Amino acid sequence: MNENNNQNGNLQIELPAEISQGEYANFAIITHSSSDFVVDFARVLPGVPKAHVNSRIILAPEHAKRLLMALQENIVRYEREYGAIKIPNQEPRTIAPFTRGEA
């Protein structure tokens, strides 16, 4: 990365070929400590009793909140273009205090 590009607000991002195909995940586990959020992504398959974590992302609390806001913004855009995302068999949730996860 060129240092001048970063100073001008331009950030070059490199996507290596071995990562570009991505990793499918249909399950995520989120834990946190006072200094980090840890998000483990896994794939749960029918008839397979064990799910293996495919990827672990560790975020500072500020970056976790930025990720939340970016996801919210993109879901709004998606639903505006394609319609509401329906989650089958999900009952409305109320925000309740959770026990503190430790990373």
CSV table of C-alpha atoms in Angstrom, one decimal:
chain,number,residue,atom,x,y,z
A,1,MET,CA,0.0,0.0,0.0
A,2,ASN,CA,1.2,3.4,-0.9
A,3,GLU,CA,1.5,5.7,2.2
A,4,ASN,CA,0.4,8.7,0.2
A,5,ASN,CA,-2.8,7.0,-0.9
A,6,ASN,CA,-3.7,6.4,2.7
A,7,GLN,CA,-3.0,10.0,3.6
A,8,ASN,CA,-5.3,11.2,0.8
A,9,GLY,CA,-8.2,9.0,2.1
A,10,ASN,CA,-7.7,6.3,-0.6
A,11,LEU,CA,-7.2,2.8,0.7
A,12,GLN,CA,-6.1,0.0,-1.6
A,13,ILE,CA,-7.4,-3.4,-0.6
A,14,GLU,CA,-5.8,-6.6,-1.9
A,15,LEU,CA,-7.9,-9.7,-2.1
A,16,PRO,CA,-5.8,-12.8,-2.5
A,17,ALA,CA,-7.1,-15.4,-4.9
A,18,GLU,CA,-7.2,-18.1,-2.2
A,19,ILE,CA,-9.6,-15.9,-0.2
A,20,SER,CA,-11.6,-14.5,-3.1
A,21,GLN,CA,-14.0,-17.4,-3.3
A,22,GLY,CA,-15.2,-16.9,0.3
A,23,GLU,CA,-16.4,-19.4,2.8
A,24,TYR,CA,-20.1,-20.2,3.2
A,25,ALA,CA,-21.4,-19.9,6.8
A,26,ASN,CA,-24.9,-20.3,8.1
A,27,PHE,CA,-24.1,-20.0,11.8
A,28,ALA,CA,-22.2,-17.5,13.9
A,29,ILE,CA,-21.2,-17.4,17.5
A,30,ILE,CA,-20.4,-14.0,19.0
A,31,THR,CA,-18.5,-13.6,22.3
A,32,HIS,CA,-16.8,-10.6,23.8
A,33,SER,CA,-14.5,-9.4,26.5
A,34,SER,CA,-13.9,-5.8,27.7
A,35,SER,CA,-11.5,-5.3,24.8
A,36,ASP,CA,-12.6,-7.5,21.9
A,37,PHE,CA,-15.5,-9.0,20.1
A,38,VAL,CA,-14.9,-12.5,18.6
A,39,VAL,CA,-17.1,-13.7,15.8
A,40,ASP,CA,-16.8,-17.4,14.8
A,41,PHE,CA,-18.4,-18.4,11.5
A,42,ALA,CA,-19.4,-22.0,11.0
A,43,ARG,CA,-21.4,-24.2,8.6
A,44,VAL,CA,-24.2,-26.4,10.0
A,45,LEU,CA,-25.3,-29.2,7.7
A,46,PRO,CA,-28.3,-31.5,8.1
A,47,GLY,CA,-27.4,-34.9,9.6
A,48,VAL,CA,-24.0,-33.7,10.7
A,49,PRO,CA,-23.8,-33.5,14.5
A,50,LYS,CA,-20.8,-31.2,14.7
A,51,ALA,CA,-20.2,-27.8,13.1
A,52,HIS,CA,-16.6,-26.7,12.5
A,53,VAL,CA,-15.6,-23.1,12.7
A,54,ASN,CA,-14.4,-21.9,9.3
A,55,SER,CA,-13.3,-18.4,10.2
A,56,ARG,CA,-12.8,-16.3,13.3
A,57,ILE,CA,-12.8,-12.5,13.2
A,58,ILE,CA,-11.6,-10.5,16.2
A,59,LEU,CA,-12.7,-6.9,16.4
A,60,ALA,CA,-12.2,-4.0,18.7
A,61,PRO,CA,-15.5,-2.8,20.2
A,62,GLU,CA,-15.5,0.3,18.0
A,63,HIS,CA,-15.1,-1.8,14.9
A,64,ALA,CA,-17.8,-4.2,16.0
A,65,LYS,CA,-20.2,-1.3,16.2
A,66,ARG,CA,-19.1,0.0,12.8
A,67,LEU,CA,-19.7,-3.5,11.4
A,68,LEU,CA,-23.2,-3.5,13.0
A,69,MET,CA,-24.0,-0.1,11.4
A,70,ALA,CA,-22.7,-1.2,8.0
A,71,LEU,CA,-24.7,-4.4,8.1
A,72,GLN,CA,-27.8,-2.4,9.1
A,73,GLU,CA,-27.3,0.0,6.2
A,74,ASN,CA,-26.8,-2.7,3.7
A,75,ILE,CA,-29.8,-4.7,4.9
A,76,VAL,CA,-31.9,-1.6,4.4
A,77,ARG,CA,-30.6,-1.2,0.9
A,78,TYR,CA,-31.1,-4.9,0.1
A,79,GLU,CA,-34.7,-4.9,1.3
A,80,ARG,CA,-35.4,-1.7,-0.6
A,81,GLU,CA,-34.3,-3.4,-3.8
A,82,TYR,CA,-35.3,-7.0,-3.3
A,83,GLY,CA,-38.0,-6.9,-0.6
A,84,ALA,CA,-38.1,-7.9,3.1
A,85,ILE,CA,-35.8,-10.6,4.3
A,86,LYS,CA,-38.0,-13.2,6.0
A,87,ILE,CA,-36.7,-15.4,8.7
A,88,PRO,CA,-38.9,-18.5,9.0
A,89,ASN,CA,-40.2,-19.5,12.5
A,90,GLN,CA,-38.7,-16.6,14.2
A,91,GLU,CA,-40.7,-15.0,17.0
A,92,PRO,CA,-40.3,-11.3,17.6
A,93,ARG,CA,-37.4,-10.7,20.0
A,94,THR,CA,-37.1,-8.1,22.7
A,95,ILE,CA,-33.8,-6.9,23.8
A,96,ALA,CA,-32.9,-8.4,27.1
A,97,PRO,CA,-29.8,-8.4,29.2
A,98,PHE,CA,-27.4,-11.2,28.2
A,99,THR,CA,-24.7,-12.8,30.3
A,100,ARG,CA,-21.3,-11.4,29.4
A,101,GLY,CA,-19.4,-13.7,27.0
A,102,GLU,CA,-15.6,-13.9,27.4
A,103,ALA,CA,-13.2,-14.2,24.6
